[in-house]
CSV table of C-alpha atoms in Angstrom, one decimal:
chain,number,residue,atom,x,y,z
L,1,UNK,CA,62.2,14.1,53.3
L,2,UNK,CA,63.1,16.3,50.1
L,3,UNK,CA,65.0,14.7,47.5
L,4,UNK,CA,68.8,15.3,47.1
L,5,UNK,CA,69.0,17.6,43.9
L,6,UNK,CA,69.9,15.9,40.8
L,7,UNK,CA,72.8,18.0,40.3
L,8,UNK,CA,74.4,16.9,43.5
L,9,UNK,CA,74.1,13.4,42.7
L,10,UNK,CA,75.5,13.8,39.3
L,11,UNK,CA,78.5,15.3,40.8
L,12,UNK,CA,79.4,13.0,43.6
L,13,UNK,CA,78.8,10.0,41.1
L,14,UNK,CA,81.1,11.3,39.0
L,15,UNK,CA,84.0,11.1,41.5
L,16,UNK,CA,83.5,7.0,40.6
L,17,UNK,CA,85.1,7.7,37.1
L,18,UNK,CA,87.7,9.6,38.4
L,19,UNK,CA,89.7,7.5,40.4
L,20,UNK,CA,90.8,7.5,44.1
L,21,UNK,CA,92.3,10.6,45.6
L,22,UNK,CA,94.0,8.2,47.8
L,23,UNK,CA,95.5,4.8,47.6
L,24,UNK,CA,93.1,2.6,49.4
L,25,UNK,CA,94.8,-0.7,51.1
L,26,UNK,CA,92.8,-3.6,51.8
L,27,UNK,CA,94.4,-6.4,53.6
L,28,UNK,CA,95.1,-8.5,56.3
L,29,UNK,CA,97.6,-6.9,59.1
L,30,UNK,CA,100.1,-9.2,61.0
L,31,UNK,CA,99.5,-7.0,64.0
L,32,UNK,CA,96.0,-7.3,64.3
L,33,UNK,CA,96.3,-11.0,63.9
L,34,UNK,CA,98.9,-11.2,66.6
L,35,UNK,CA,96.5,-9.3,68.6
L,36,UNK,CA,93.3,-11.2,67.9
L,37,UNK,CA,95.2,-14.4,68.3
L,38,UNK,CA,96.4,-13.3,71.9
L,39,UNK,CA,93.1,-12.5,72.7
L,40,UNK,CA,91.5,-15.7,71.4
L,41,UNK,CA,93.8,-17.6,73.5
L,42,UNK,CA,93.1,-15.2,76.6
L,43,UNK,CA,89.5,-16.0,76.0
L,44,UNK,CA,88.7,-12.1,75.4
L,45,UNK,CA,84.9,-11.9,74.9
L,46,UNK,CA,84.9,-9.6,71.8
L,47,UNK,CA,85.5,-11.8,69.2
L,48,UNK,CA,83.8,-13.5,66.2
L,49,UNK,CA,81.4,-16.3,68.0
L,50,UNK,CA,81.3,-18.9,65.0
L,51,UNK,CA,82.2,-22.3,66.2
L,52,UNK,CA,83.1,-23.6,62.9
L,53,UNK,CA,86.1,-21.9,61.7
L,54,UNK,CA,89.3,-23.8,60.7
L,55,UNK,CA,91.4,-21.0,61.4
L,56,UNK,CA,90.2,-21.4,65.3
L,57,UNK,CA,91.3,-25.0,65.4
L,58,UNK,CA,94.5,-24.4,63.6
L,59,UNK,CA,95.4,-21.8,66.1
L,60,UNK,CA,94.7,-24.0,68.7
L,61,UNK,CA,97.0,-26.8,67.4
L,62,UNK,CA,99.6,-24.3,66.6
L,63,UNK,CA,100.0,-22.4,70.0
L,64,UNK,CA,98.6,-25.0,71.9
L,65,UNK,CA,102.1,-24.7,74.1
L,66,UNK,CA,101.7,-21.0,74.8
L,67,UNK,CA,98.4,-20.6,76.5
L,68,UNK,CA,100.1,-19.9,79.6
L,69,UNK,CA,102.5,-17.5,78.1
L,70,UNK,CA,102.7,-14.1,79.9
L,71,UNK,CA,101.2,-12.3,76.8
L,72,UNK,CA,98.0,-14.6,77.3
L,73,UNK,CA,98.1,-14.1,81.2
L,74,UNK,CA,98.6,-10.5,81.3
L,75,UNK,CA,96.0,-9.7,78.3
L,76,UNK,CA,93.3,-11.6,80.7
L,77,UNK,CA,94.4,-9.3,83.4
L,78,UNK,CA,94.4,-5.9,81.4
L,79,UNK,CA,92.0,-5.9,78.6
L,80,UNK,CA,89.4,-4.1,80.5
L,81,UNK,CA,91.6,-1.3,81.8
L,82,UNK,CA,93.7,-1.2,78.9
L,83,UNK,CA,93.3,-3.4,75.8
L,84,UNK,CA,89.3,-3.3,75.1
L,85,UNK,CA,87.6,-2.8,72.0
L,86,UNK,CA,89.6,-0.2,69.6
L,87,UNK,CA,92.0,0.7,72.3
L,88,UNK,CA,94.0,-2.7,71.7
L,89,UNK,CA,93.9,-2.0,68.0
L,90,UNK,CA,95.1,1.6,68.2
L,91,UNK,CA,98.0,0.7,70.7
L,92,UNK,CA,99.1,-2.1,68.4
L,93,UNK,CA,99.1,-0.2,65.1
L,94,UNK,CA,101.8,2.0,66.6
L,95,UNK,CA,104.2,-0.7,66.6
L,96,UNK,CA,106.2,-2.1,63.8
L,97,UNK,CA,107.0,-5.8,63.3
L,98,UNK,CA,108.9,-7.5,63.8
L,99,UNK,CA,111.2,-5.3,65.8
L,100,UNK,CA,107.9,-3.9,67.8
L,101,UNK,CA,109.6,-0.3,67.9
L,102,UNK,CA,107.2,2.4,68.4
L,103,UNK,CA,106.7,4.0,64.7
L,104,UNK,CA,104.2,6.6,65.8
L,105,UNK,CA,104.3,8.5,69.6
L,106,UNK,CA,101.1,7.9,71.3
L,107,UNK,CA,99.1,11.2,71.7
L,108,UNK,CA,97.8,12.5,75.2
L,109,UNK,CA,94.3,11.5,74.4
L,110,UNK,CA,95.3,8.1,73.2
L,111,UNK,CA,97.5,7.5,76.6
L,112,UNK,CA,94.5,8.6,78.5
L,113,UNK,CA,92.2,6.1,76.7
L,114,UNK,CA,94.9,3.5,77.6
L,115,UNK,CA,95.0,4.7,81.1
L,116,UNK,CA,99.0,5.5,81.0
L,117,UNK,CA,98.6,9.1,80.8
L,118,UNK,CA,100.6,9.3,84.5
L,119,UNK,CA,102.9,6.3,83.3
L,120,UNK,CA,104.0,4.3,80.2
L,121,UNK,CA,105.6,1.3,82.3
L,122,UNK,CA,102.6,-0.7,81.7
L,123,UNK,CA,102.5,-0.1,77.8
L,124,UNK,CA,106.1,-1.0,77.7
L,125,UNK,CA,105.5,-4.3,79.8
L,126,UNK,CA,102.6,-5.3,77.1
L,127,UNK,CA,105.0,-4.7,74.2
L,128,UNK,CA,107.8,-6.7,75.6
L,129,UNK,CA,105.2,-9.7,76.4
L,130,UNK,CA,103.6,-9.5,73.0
L,131,UNK,CA,107.0,-9.4,71.6
L,132,UNK,CA,107.9,-12.3,73.4
L,133,UNK,CA,105.1,-14.3,72.5
L,134,UNK,CA,105.6,-13.1,68.9
L,135,UNK,CA,109.2,-14.3,68.7
L,136,UNK,CA,109.0,-17.7,71.0
L,137,UNK,CA,105.8,-19.1,69.2
L,138,UNK,CA,107.6,-18.0,65.5
L,139,UNK,CA,103.9,-16.0,65.0
L,140,UNK,CA,105.3,-15.0,61.6
L,141,UNK,CA,105.5,-18.4,60.4
L,142,UNK,CA,102.1,-19.1,61.5
L,143,UNK,CA,100.8,-15.4,59.6
L,144,UNK,CA,103.0,-16.6,56.4
L,145,UNK,CA,101.6,-20.1,56.2
L,146,UNK,CA,98.3,-18.8,55.9
L,147,UNK,CA,98.9,-15.9,53.6
L,148,UNK,CA,96.9,-18.0,50.9
L,149,UNK,CA,94.1,-18.0,53.2
L,150,UNK,CA,94.1,-14.4,53.8
L,151,UNK,CA,94.1,-13.4,50.0
L,152,UNK,CA,91.2,-15.9,49.6
L,153,UNK,CA,89.0,-14.2,52.3
L,154,UNK,CA,90.1,-10.9,51.3
L,155,UNK,CA,89.5,-11.5,47.2
L,156,UNK,CA,85.6,-10.6,46.9
L,157,UNK,CA,85.9,-7.8,49.4
L,158,UNK,CA,88.9,-6.1,47.5
L,159,UNK,CA,86.7,-6.8,44.2
L,160,UNK,CA,83.7,-5.3,45.7
L,161,UNK,CA,85.4,-2.0,47.2
L,162,UNK,CA,87.1,-1.5,44.1
L,163,UNK,CA,84.0,-0.9,42.3
L,164,UNK,CA,83.2,2.0,44.2
L,165,UNK,CA,85.9,5.0,44.8
L,166,UNK,CA,85.1,5.6,48.2
L,167,UNK,CA,87.8,7.7,49.2
L,168,UNK,CA,86.9,10.5,46.8
L,169,UNK,CA,83.4,10.0,47.8
L,170,UNK,CA,84.1,10.5,51.4
L,171,UNK,CA,86.7,13.2,51.0
L,172,UNK,CA,84.1,15.3,48.7
L,173,UNK,CA,81.5,14.8,51.1
L,174,UNK,CA,83.2,16.1,54.1
L,175,UNK,CA,85.2,18.5,52.6
L,176,UNK,CA,88.3,17.1,54.5
L,177,UNK,CA,91.5,15.0,53.1
L,178,UNK,CA,93.6,12.5,55.0
L,179,UNK,CA,96.8,11.2,54.2
L,180,UNK,CA,96.2,7.4,54.1
L,181,UNK,CA,93.1,4.9,54.4
L,182,UNK,CA,93.5,1.3,55.1
L,183,UNK,CA,90.8,-1.4,55.2
L,184,UNK,CA,91.9,-4.5,57.5
L,185,UNK,CA,90.1,-7.6,57.3
L,186,UNK,CA,90.3,-9.6,60.3
L,187,UNK,CA,89.2,-13.2,60.7
L,188,UNK,CA,88.7,-13.6,64.4
L,189,UNK,CA,87.1,-10.1,64.9
L,190,UNK,CA,83.5,-9.8,65.9
L,191,UNK,CA,80.7,-8.9,63.1
L,192,UNK,CA,81.4,-5.4,63.0
L,193,UNK,CA,84.3,-3.6,63.3
L,194,UNK,CA,86.6,-0.6,64.6
L,195,UNK,CA,88.0,2.6,63.2
L,196,UNK,CA,91.3,4.2,64.5
L,197,UNK,CA,93.2,7.4,63.5
L,198,UNK,CA,97.1,7.4,63.7
L,199,UNK,CA,98.9,10.5,62.9
L,200,UNK,CA,102.5,10.7,61.9
L,201,UNK,CA,104.5,13.3,60.1
L,202,UNK,CA,102.5,12.8,56.7
L,203,UNK,CA,99.3,13.4,58.7
L,204,UNK,CA,96.2,11.5,59.8
L,205,UNK,CA,96.1,7.8,58.6
L,206,UNK,CA,92.8,5.8,58.7
L,207,UNK,CA,92.1,2.4,59.6
L,208,UNK,CA,88.8,0.4,59.5
L,209,UNK,CA,89.0,-2.8,60.9
L,210,UNK,CA,86.4,-5.2,59.8
L,211,UNK,CA,85.4,-8.7,61.0
L,212,UNK,CA,83.3,-11.5,59.3
L,213,UNK,CA,79.8,-12.5,59.9
L,214,UNK,CA,79.4,-14.3,63.2
L,215,UNK,CA,76.3,-16.7,62.0
L,216,UNK,CA,78.6,-18.3,59.7
L,217,UNK,CA,78.3,-22.3,59.0
L,218,UNK,CA,81.3,-22.6,57.2
L,219,UNK,CA,84.7,-23.3,58.1
L,220,UNK,CA,85.9,-20.4,56.3
L,221,UNK,CA,84.9,-16.9,57.2
L,222,UNK,CA,82.9,-14.9,55.3
L,223,UNK,CA,82.9,-11.2,54.9
L,224,UNK,CA,79.6,-9.4,54.3
L,225,UNK,CA,81.0,-7.9,50.8
L,226,UNK,CA,77.3,-6.8,50.0
L,227,UNK,CA,76.9,-4.5,52.8
L,228,UNK,CA,80.6,-4.1,53.9
L,229,UNK,CA,81.1,-0.9,52.0
L,230,UNK,CA,77.4,0.6,52.4
L,231,UNK,CA,77.4,-0.2,56.2
L,232,UNK,CA,80.9,-1.1,57.5
L,233,UNK,CA,83.6,1.2,55.4
L,234,UNK,CA,81.0,4.3,55.0
L,235,UNK,CA,80.4,3.9,58.9
L,236,UNK,CA,84.1,3.2,60.3
L,237,UNK,CA,85.7,6.1,58.3
L,238,UNK,CA,82.9,8.4,58.9
L,239,UNK,CA,84.2,8.3,62.6
L,240,UNK,CA,87.3,10.2,61.7
L,241,UNK,CA,85.7,12.9,60.0
L,242,UNK,CA,82.9,13.4,62.8
L,243,UNK,CA,84.3,12.5,65.9
L,244,UNK,CA,86.8,15.7,65.7
L,245,UNK,CA,83.6,17.8,65.4
L,246,UNK,CA,81.9,16.5,68.2
L,247,UNK,CA,85.0,17.0,70.5
L,248,UNK,CA,85.2,20.8,69.2
L,249,UNK,CA,81.9,21.6,70.2
L,250,UNK,CA,81.1,19.4,72.8
L,251,UNK,CA,81.3,22.2,75.6
L,252,UNK,CA,77.9,23.3,73.9
L,253,UNK,CA,76.6,20.2,73.2
L,254,UNK,CA,76.6,18.8,76.6
L,255,UNK,CA,74.2,21.4,77.4
L,256,UNK,CA,71.6,18.9,75.9
L,257,UNK,CA,73.0,16.1,77.7
L,258,UNK,CA,69.4,15.2,79.2
L,259,UNK,CA,68.6,14.1,75.6
L,260,UNK,CA,70.3,10.9,76.4
L,261,UNK,CA,67.9,9.5,79.1
L,262,UNK,CA,65.1,8.5,76.9
L,263,UNK,CA,67.8,6.3,74.5
L,264,UNK,CA,70.5,5.4,77.2
L,265,UNK,CA,69.1,1.5,77.8
L,266,UNK,CA,68.6,0.9,74.1
L,267,UNK,CA,72.1,2.5,73.0
L,268,UNK,CA,73.9,0.9,76.0
L,269,UNK,CA,72.5,-2.3,75.1
L,270,UNK,CA,74.4,-1.9,72.0
L,271,UNK,CA,77.7,-1.0,73.7
L,272,UNK,CA,77.4,2.7,73.3
L,273,UNK,CA,77.8,4.8,76.8
L,274,UNK,CA,77.6,8.5,77.4
L,275,UNK,CA,76.3,11.5,75.6
L,276,UNK,CA,79.8,12.2,73.6
L,277,UNK,CA,79.6,8.6,72.6
L,278,UNK,CA,76.0,9.1,71.4
L,279,UNK,CA,76.7,12.2,69.5
L,280,UNK,CA,79.6,10.4,67.5
L,281,UNK,CA,77.1,7.7,66.7
L,282,UNK,CA,74.4,10.0,65.5
L,283,UNK,CA,76.6,12.3,63.4
L,284,UNK,CA,78.0,9.1,61.8
L,285,UNK,CA,74.8,7.6,61.2
L,286,UNK,CA,73.2,10.8,59.7
L,287,UNK,CA,76.0,11.1,57.0
L,288,UNK,CA,75.9,7.4,56.6
L,289,UNK,CA,72.5,7.4,55.6
L,290,UNK,CA,72.8,10.4,53.1
L,291,UNK,CA,75.9,8.8,51.7
L,292,UNK,CA,73.8,5.7,51.1
L,293,UNK,CA,71.2,7.5,49.4
L,294,UNK,CA,73.4,9.3,47.0
L,295,UNK,CA,75.5,5.9,46.3
L,296,UNK,CA,72.8,3.1,46.6
L,297,UNK,CA,69.5,4.8,46.4
L,298,UNK,CA,66.6,5.7,48.5
L,299,UNK,CA,65.5,2.4,49.4
L,300,UNK,CA,69.0,1.3,50.9
L,301,UNK,CA,69.0,4.8,52.7
L,302,UNK,CA,65.5,4.4,54.3
L,303,UNK,CA,66.2,1.2,55.3
L,304,UNK,CA,69.1,1.9,57.4
L,305,UNK,CA,67.2,5.0,58.6
L,306,UNK,CA,64.3,3.0,59.9
L,307,UNK,CA,66.7,0.2,61.2
L,308,UNK,CA,68.7,2.9,63.4
L,309,UNK,CA,65.4,5.1,64.4
L,310,UNK,CA,64.3,1.5,65.8
L,311,UNK,CA,67.3,1.2,67.8
L,312,UNK,CA,67.0,4.0,69.6
L,313,UNK,CA,68.9,6.7,67.4
L,314,UNK,CA,66.2,9.1,67.3
L,315,UNK,CA,67.6,12.4,66.7
L,316,UNK,CA,68.4,11.2,63.0
L,317,UNK,CA,65.2,12.6,62.4
L,318,UNK,CA,66.5,16.4,62.7
L,319,UNK,CA,70.2,15.6,61.9
L,320,UNK,CA,69.4,13.9,58.5
L,321,UNK,CA,67.9,16.6,57.0
L,322,UNK,CA,70.3,19.2,57.8
L,323,UNK,CA,72.9,17.3,56.2
L,324,UNK,CA,70.6,16.7,53.1
L,325,UNK,CA,69.0,20.1,53.0
L,326,UNK,CA,71.5,22.8,54.3
L,327,UNK,CA,74.8,21.3,53.9
L,328,UNK,CA,74.7,19.4,50.9
L,329,UNK,CA,72.6,22.0,49.1
L,330,UNK,CA,74.7,24.9,50.0
L,331,UNK,CA,78.3,23.9,50.0
L,332,UNK,CA,79.7,27.2,49.3
L,333,UNK,CA,78.5,28.3,52.5
L,334,UNK,CA,79.1,25.0,54.2
L,335,UNK,CA,82.5,24.1,53.4
L,336,UNK,CA,82.7,21.3,55.8
L,337,UNK,CA,80.7,19.6,58.1
L,338,UNK,CA,82.2,21.7,61.0
L,339,UNK,CA,80.2,24.6,59.3
L,340,UNK,CA,76.9,23.0,60.4
L,341,UNK,CA,77.5,22.5,64.1
L,342,UNK,CA,75.6,25.5,65.2
L,343,UNK,CA,72.7,24.1,63.4
L,344,UNK,CA,72.7,20.9,65.0
L,345,UNK,CA,73.7,22.5,68.1
L,346,UNK,CA,70.2,24.4,67.6
L,347,UNK,CA,68.2,21.4,66.6
L,348,UNK,CA,69.1,19.6,70.1
L,349,UNK,CA,68.3,22.8,72.2
L,350,UNK,CA,64.9,22.5,70.5
L,351,UNK,CA,64.6,19.0,71.6
L,352,UNK,CA,65.4,19.6,75.5
L,353,UNK,CA,61.4,20.2,75.8
L,354,UNK,CA,61.2,16.6,75.7
L,355,UNK,CA,63.7,16.0,78.7
L,356,UNK,CA,60.9,16.7,81.1
């Protein structure tokens, strides 16, 4: 691979000294904690697996009389079709607390993801039961009583992320600006994260919800501050920039769907399914690799690249050079990554010879 020009590196790193273009919020959100507690009590499988967390024991004690509440029973029944993975996060962030009023209308695509395109009754039912659980269990008391705990587990991550102007870097790289950015640290979440976008009258608001390490032997959740910026924040926020591009060109990209076949089993084992999702991840990961080289150096970037290739993301082999050697070196021609999609489509077309 060719080296990124020193001028480009200087230009991007200069943003580190210029301050954030947007205010980046890093915190623990009461709505996410409510959701995760309900999920935990309903034996939702996609949570942190650590058996040592004192927080889990405190949840068990505080909410022991609410394990049969309708919110818990309902979540067990509907999480596969309604409230699994990022759908649940997207759902709960549309409401405020304590009133549980809908602050932003669900888009058509969001309703489709929630299987509520034809009827919103199910969403209202979930909302009412969650609200009832929140009120009857006095969840706010539990959340407020843990404010020192949340502050403690967030401290090192806040310090680490404030060393870098991640928003300036991302917006400059993608050539797109958003209204706001939030990183929500969730002590019950699995080792990884979700990213959701919520659009309101002010624009698009990006949320990266990140969990602690799962192999923690301590009583307190530990967030991977060393890699949280390089491997989680860049990755999760990049979905907001990359996914709409894939959506826009998918009618052409689907013509290369046969390329999913040789890697399908590998990426499916990681929780990814379908050609569109495969493309989301490839474009995000290609940018993640390039951004890591710019910010942290080639050693870090090469390590990520090799890990991802070994995990089945083999089309990074052609997509990374397009971003490094075409997009970044001729930004006067390619203003945003939307402009390089014809190059990526052409590259994938050339790979179709390997489908047979």
